């Protein structure tokens, strides 16, 4: 990587992270003003569930995927495989949370019903957002990432007046809040998927082959990442 390419990479990463973090913070400020205390508390419990899922996704999928794609001869095929693995993992995690909703309903735990639904929505939307942005970033699709962030900021700007005005959106339901969040955080990955459709729809490689290129190193990396995740979110 040339020095110029390195500076572009760093600048893109900074802008992208600031944009996504800023939108997330703005959403939470707006939801805190719009929702009842109990509803907002359940929403934040769902957001905490997403944080745990995001940490696991980064440890078990994103870090091994980035290294595998950068080292594999058929980078496009490796990308397509990891993208599918990530989608399946995100869908499975969200489905697992939704499976807990009937249990919470049986025990008349309305708070946890809301929290689990919110966690499923945050996990599905945020997981795909993180998956698309991270993998495209390491495919050097910097321009596409910045344009996707621009779309997200444009949508966020539409709701800016509601964020600064406590009266706007008063009495908003949790479902409307989750829909708003879903739309905002779907903008970047949808654009990236459309702009980089050749990568998304490239012929995937067998999962075993994307690990075999780096052998024991990849397996040790995955195991080590998961162990670190369990330590960070369990012991601590």
XYZ file of C-alpha atoms in Angstrom, residues 43 55 62 65 86 99 136 167 212 232:
10
model
C -35.334 -0.198 23.587
C -18.887 -8.047 19.446
C -15.341 -9.970 10.498
C -13.032 -12.602 6.944
C -22.209 -13.178 7.700
C -37.746 -17.064 19.351
C -16.302 -3.250 1.325
C -42.468 18.309 21.005
C -7.492 -23.858 4.084
C -14.638 -9.169 27.525
